[in-house]
PDB file of C-alpha atoms and ligand atoms in Angstrom:
ATOM      1  CA  MET L  12      14.294 -13.256  -9.623  1.00  0.00           C
ATOM      2  CA  PRO L  13      12.722 -12.848  -5.484  1.00  0.00           C
ATOM      3  CA  ALA L  14       9.627 -13.467  -3.772  1.00  0.00           C
ATOM      4  CA  PRO L  15       7.092 -11.669  -4.904  1.00  0.00           C
ATOM      5  CA  VAL L  16       6.751  -8.233  -3.102  1.00  0.00           C
ATOM      6  CA  PHE L  17       2.606  -8.176  -1.753  1.00  0.00           C
ATOM      7  CA  VAL L  18       0.733  -4.331  -3.368  1.00  0.00           C
ATOM      8  CA  LEU L  19      -1.963  -3.924  -0.770  1.00  0.00           C
ATOM      9  CA  ASN L  20      -5.003  -1.774  -1.266  1.00  0.00           C
ATOM     10  CA  GLY L  21      -7.413  -1.159   1.445  1.00  0.00           C
ATOM     11  CA  PRO L  22     -10.546  -0.160   2.065  1.00  0.00           C
ATOM     12  CA  ASN L  23     -12.348   2.242  -0.612  1.00  0.00           C
ATOM     13  CA  LEU L  24      -9.837   2.300  -3.276  1.00  0.00           C
ATOM     14  CA  ASN L  25     -11.790   0.109  -5.438  1.00  0.00           C
ATOM     15  CA  LEU L  26     -13.532   2.580  -6.352  1.00  0.00           C
ATOM     16  CA  LEU L  27     -10.260   4.623  -8.007  1.00  0.00           C
ATOM     17  CA  GLY L  28     -11.375   6.474 -11.163  1.00  0.00           C
ATOM     18  CA  THR L  29     -14.848   7.534  -9.793  1.00  0.00           C
ATOM     19  CA  ARG L  30     -14.153   7.979  -5.972  1.00  0.00           C
ATOM     20  CA  GLU L  31     -13.316  12.411  -5.265  1.00  0.00           C
ATOM     21  CA  PRO L  32     -11.774  12.410  -8.344  1.00  0.00           C
ATOM     22  CA  GLY L  33     -10.624  15.680  -7.200  1.00  0.00           C
ATOM     23  CA  VAL L  34      -8.494  14.481  -4.310  1.00  0.00           C
ATOM     24  CA  TYR L  35      -8.017  10.978  -6.063  1.00  0.00           C
ATOM     25  CA  GLY L  36      -7.661  11.824  -9.282  1.00  0.00           C
ATOM     26  CA  THR L  37      -9.265   9.389 -12.533  1.00  0.00           C
ATOM     27  CA  THR L  38      -6.795   6.447 -12.303  1.00  0.00           C
ATOM     28  CA  THR L  39      -8.450   3.154 -11.188  1.00  0.00           C
ATOM     29  CA  LEU L  40      -6.745   0.802  -9.244  1.00  0.00           C
ATOM     30  CA  ALA L  41      -6.904  -2.003 -12.474  1.00  0.00           C
ATOM     31  CA  MET L  42      -4.335   1.340 -14.410  1.00  0.00           C
ATOM     32  CA  ILE L  43      -2.338   1.220 -11.155  1.00  0.00           C
ATOM     33  CA  GLU L  44      -1.802  -2.331 -10.978  1.00  0.00           C
ATOM     34  CA  ASN L  45      -1.078  -2.708 -14.485  1.00  0.00           C
ATOM     35  CA  ASP L  46       1.338   0.278 -14.047  1.00  0.00           C
ATOM     36  CA  CYS L  47       3.071  -1.876 -11.544  1.00  0.00           C
ATOM     37  CA  VAL L  48       3.440  -5.154 -13.329  1.00  0.00           C
ATOM     38  CA  ALA L  49       5.023  -2.784 -15.980  1.00  0.00           C
ATOM     39  CA  HIS L  50       7.311  -1.262 -13.822  1.00  0.00           C
ATOM     40  CA  ALA L  51       7.969  -4.261 -11.338  1.00  0.00           C
ATOM     41  CA  GLY L  52       8.796  -6.153 -14.362  1.00  0.00           C
ATOM     42  CA  LYS L  53      11.635  -3.578 -15.699  1.00  0.00           C
ATOM     43  CA  LEU L  54      12.840  -4.013 -11.478  1.00  0.00           C
ATOM     44  CA  LYS L  55      12.875  -7.800 -12.141  1.00  0.00           C
ATOM     45  CA  LEU L  56      10.307  -7.733  -9.450  1.00  0.00           C
ATOM     46  CA  ALA L  57       7.209 -10.136  -8.806  1.00  0.00           C
ATOM     47  CA  ILE L  58       4.159  -8.514  -7.550  1.00  0.00           C
ATOM     48  CA  ASP L  59       0.766  -9.839  -6.219  1.00  0.00           C
ATOM     49  CA  PHE L  60      -1.462  -6.834  -6.059  1.00  0.00           C
ATOM     50  CA  ARG L  61      -4.884  -7.504  -4.174  1.00  0.00           C
ATOM     51  CA  GLN L  62      -7.770  -5.071  -2.914  1.00  0.00           C
ATOM     52  CA  THR L  63      -9.785  -5.709  -0.071  1.00  0.00           C
ATOM     53  CA  ASN L  64     -12.666  -3.744   1.715  1.00  0.00           C
ATOM     54  CA  HIS L  65     -11.720  -5.817   4.785  1.00  0.00           C
ATOM     55  CA  GLU L  66      -9.516  -5.216   7.830  1.00  0.00           C
ATOM     56  CA  GLY L  67      -9.252  -8.566   8.371  1.00  0.00           C
ATOM     57  CA  GLU L  68      -8.392  -9.800   5.585  1.00  0.00           C
ATOM     58  CA  LEU L  69      -5.535  -7.331   5.383  1.00  0.00           C
ATOM     59  CA  VAL L  70      -3.905  -9.170   8.493  1.00  0.00           C
ATOM     60  CA  ASP L  71      -4.298 -12.572   6.482  1.00  0.00           C
ATOM     61  CA  TRP L  72      -2.670 -11.100   3.505  1.00  0.00           C
ATOM     62  CA  ILE L  73       0.329  -9.433   5.532  1.00  0.00           C
ATOM     63  CA  GLN L  74       0.430 -12.427   7.372  1.00  0.00           C
ATOM     64  CA  GLU L  75       0.561 -14.798   4.338  1.00  0.00           C
ATOM     65  CA  ALA L  76       3.038 -12.079   2.755  1.00  0.00           C
ATOM     66  CA  SER L  77       5.512 -13.066   6.099  1.00  0.00           C
ATOM     67  CA  ARG L  78       5.496 -16.207   4.787  1.00  0.00           C
ATOM     68  CA  VAL L  79       5.677 -16.294   1.150  1.00  0.00           C
ATOM     69  CA  ALA L  80       6.321 -12.656   0.134  1.00  0.00           C
ATOM     70  CA  SER L  81       9.600 -10.647  -0.234  1.00  0.00           C
ATOM     71  CA  GLY L  82       8.033  -6.975   1.371  1.00  0.00           C
ATOM     72  CA  ILE L  83       4.849  -5.707   1.496  1.00  0.00           C
ATOM     73  CA  VAL L  84       4.101  -2.378  -0.744  1.00  0.00           C
ATOM     74  CA  ILE L  85       0.599  -0.779   1.550  1.00  0.00           C
ATOM     75  CA  ASN L  86      -1.844   1.299   0.843  1.00  0.00           C
ATOM     76  CA  PRO L  87      -4.120   0.852   3.929  1.00  0.00           C
ATOM     77  CA  GLY L  88      -6.554   3.622   2.899  1.00  0.00           C
ATOM     78  CA  ALA L  89      -8.487   4.905   5.919  1.00  0.00           C
ATOM     79  CA  TYR L  90      -6.925   2.060   8.663  1.00  0.00           C
ATOM     80  CA  THR L  91      -3.832   3.463   7.996  1.00  0.00           C
ATOM     81  CA  HIS L  92      -5.451   6.006  10.765  1.00  0.00           C
ATOM     82  CA  THR L  93      -7.657   3.477  13.223  1.00  0.00           C
ATOM     83  CA  SER L  94      -5.889  -0.056  12.997  1.00  0.00           C
ATOM     84  CA  VAL L  95      -3.959  -1.345  15.671  1.00  0.00           C
ATOM     85  CA  ALA L  96      -4.534  -4.342  13.625  1.00  0.00           C
ATOM     86  CA  LEU L  97      -2.390  -2.829  10.349  1.00  0.00           C
ATOM     87  CA  HIS L  98       0.135  -2.228  12.882  1.00  0.00           C
ATOM     88  CA  ASP L  99       0.763  -5.289  15.048  1.00  0.00           C
ATOM     89  CA  ALA L 100       0.829  -7.808  11.727  1.00  0.00           C
ATOM     90  CA  LEU L 101       2.703  -5.702  10.028  1.00  0.00           C
ATOM     91  CA  LYS L 102       5.239  -5.822  12.681  1.00  0.00           C
ATOM     92  CA  ALA L 103       4.954  -9.564  13.596  1.00  0.00           C
ATOM     93  CA  GLY L 104       5.178 -10.052   9.378  1.00  0.00           C
ATOM     94  CA  GLY L 105       9.267  -9.044  10.019  1.00  0.00           C
ATOM     95  CA  LYS L 106       9.144  -8.166   6.428  1.00  0.00           C
ATOM     96  CA  PRO L 107       9.933  -4.682   4.712  1.00  0.00           C
ATOM     97  CA  VAL L 108       7.377  -1.969   4.737  1.00  0.00           C
ATOM     98  CA  VAL L 109       6.255   0.950   2.370  1.00  0.00           C
ATOM     99  CA  GLU L 110       3.184   2.703   3.125  1.00  0.00           C
ATOM    100  CA  VAL L 111       1.953   4.507  -0.089  1.00  0.00           C
ATOM    101  CA  HIS L 112      -1.297   7.165  -0.360  1.00  0.00           C
ATOM    102  CA  LEU L 113      -2.480   8.905  -3.246  1.00  0.00           C
ATOM    103  CA  SER L 114      -3.306  11.458  -1.728  1.00  0.00           C
ATOM    104  CA  ASN L 115      -0.799  14.014   0.591  1.00  0.00           C
ATOM    105  CA  ILE L 116      -2.456  12.569   4.167  1.00  0.00           C
ATOM    106  CA  PHE L 117      -0.322  15.104   6.144  1.00  0.00           C
ATOM    107  CA  ALA L 118      -1.581  18.210   3.642  1.00  0.00           C
ATOM    108  CA  ARG L 119      -6.180  17.169   4.318  1.00  0.00           C
ATOM    109  CA  GLU L 120      -7.951  16.584   7.629  1.00  0.00           C
ATOM    110  CA  PRO L 121      -6.286  16.138  11.014  1.00  0.00           C
ATOM    111  CA  PHE L 122      -7.571  13.102  11.587  1.00  0.00           C
ATOM    112  CA  ARG L 123      -5.671  11.530   9.091  1.00  0.00           C
ATOM    113  CA  HIS L 124      -2.202  13.139  10.004  1.00  0.00           C
ATOM    114  CA  HIS L 125      -1.558   9.793  11.528  1.00  0.00           C
ATOM    115  CA  SER L 126      -0.154   6.646  10.720  1.00  0.00           C
ATOM    116  CA  TYR L 127      -0.558   3.746  13.085  1.00  0.00           C
ATOM    117  CA  VAL L 128       1.627   2.425  10.015  1.00  0.00           C
ATOM    118  CA  SER L 129       4.081   4.389   9.436  1.00  0.00           C
ATOM    119  CA  PRO L 130       5.602   3.417  12.296  1.00  0.00           C
ATOM    120  CA  VAL L 131       6.585  -0.324  11.613  1.00  0.00           C
ATOM    121  CA  ALA L 132       7.256   0.643   7.918  1.00  0.00           C
ATOM    122  CA  ALA L 133      11.059   1.902   6.838  1.00  0.00           C
ATOM    123  CA  GLY L 134       9.561   5.066   5.046  1.00  0.00           C
ATOM    124  CA  ILE L 135       6.182   6.861   3.259  1.00  0.00           C
ATOM    125  CA  ILE L 136       5.114   8.034   0.103  1.00  0.00           C
ATOM    126  CA  SER L 137       2.468   9.868   0.345  1.00  0.00           C
ATOM    127  CA  GLY L 138       1.155  12.551  -2.570  1.00  0.00           C
ATOM    128  CA  PHE L 139       1.688  11.495  -5.805  1.00  0.00           C
ATOM    129  CA  GLY L 140      -0.869  10.007  -7.308  1.00  0.00           C
ATOM    130  CA  PRO L 141      -0.464   6.676  -9.097  1.00  0.00           C
ATOM    131  CA  HIS L 142       2.967   7.839  -9.743  1.00  0.00           C
ATOM    132  CA  GLY L 143       3.808   7.011  -5.297  1.00  0.00           C
ATOM    133  CA  TYR L 144       3.142   2.790  -6.497  1.00  0.00           C
ATOM    134  CA  LEU L 145       6.137   2.794  -8.728  1.00  0.00           C
ATOM    135  CA  LEU L 146       7.892   4.799  -6.550  1.00  0.00           C
ATOM    136  CA  ALA L 147       6.922   2.827  -3.733  1.00  0.00           C
ATOM    137  CA  LEU L 148       8.109  -0.316  -5.891  1.00  0.00           C
ATOM    138  CA  GLU L 149      11.455   1.532  -6.136  1.00  0.00           C
ATOM    139  CA  ALA L 150      11.889   1.399  -2.187  1.00  0.00           C
ATOM    140  CA  ILE L 151      10.748  -2.002  -1.692  1.00  0.00           C
ATOM    141  CA  HIS L 152      13.310  -2.998  -4.556  1.00  0.00           C
ATOM    142  CA  ARG L 153      16.371  -1.117  -2.476  1.00  0.00           C
ATOM    143  CA  LEU L 154      15.156  -2.988   0.690  1.00  0.00           C
ATOM    144  CA  ILE L 155      15.125  -6.435  -0.456  1.00  0.00           C
ATOM    145  CA  PRO L 156      17.792  -8.472  -0.013  1.00  0.00           C
ATOM    146  CA  GLU L 157      20.099  -9.563  -2.760  1.00  0.00           C
TER     147      GLU L 157
HETATM  148  C1  LIG R 212      -6.154   7.437   0.994  1.00  0.00           C
HETATM  149  C2  LIG R 212      -5.526   8.236   2.481  1.00  0.00           C
HETATM  150  C3  LIG R 212      -6.665   8.334   3.278  1.00  0.00           C
HETATM  151  O1  LIG R 212      -6.770   8.803   4.257  1.00  0.00           O
HETATM  152  C4  LIG R 212      -7.700   7.884   2.564  1.00  0.00           C
HETATM  153  O2  LIG R 212      -8.786   6.861   3.654  1.00  0.00           O
HETATM  154  C5  LIG R 212      -7.832   6.411   2.119  1.00  0.00           C
HETATM  155  C6  LIG R 212      -7.492   7.159   0.511  1.00  0.00           C
HETATM  156  C7  LIG R 212      -4.720   7.786  -0.041  1.00  0.00           C
HETATM  157  O3  LIG R 212      -4.327   6.933  -0.915  1.00  0.00           O
HETATM  158  O4  LIG R 212      -4.463   8.450  -0.570  1.00  0.00           O
HETATM  159  O5  LIG R 212      -8.757   5.914   1.207  1.00  0.00           O
HETATM  160  O6  LIG R 212      -4.700   5.886   1.391  1.00  0.00           O
END
């Protein structure tokens, strides 16, 4: 089995289930984690699933991933649209990155249309709800060298 894939979640994603259900649905982050663990098992991948509300902690985890992970799936939450620090950390890390969003950020407010993460990601999955995480795992699986 390759080194684990870090599945990193940014601010307010701990509130999934009750947060704006019209936008994000009613699935909790714990349910998404369970589905990710099950799907990763089918792909013969190990995952390390984490959430934080703190930008610097995401930077620390990305730096950790560059040492011990085979790739990164990241939903940076609102930091997607603001964080040069995440951009720089992901770029420096040199690991394959897949960006995921529950909602279709391009169908929402204009301030969500720009991502600092997309230029340093292999690709972006946006708008498929929790299923997007499973699509992201399939994408990262293909990007990890044998
Ligand atoms: C999000 C989209 C972001 O614009 C927002 O700030 C989030 C969640 C999503 O998964 O759709 O917190 O990343």
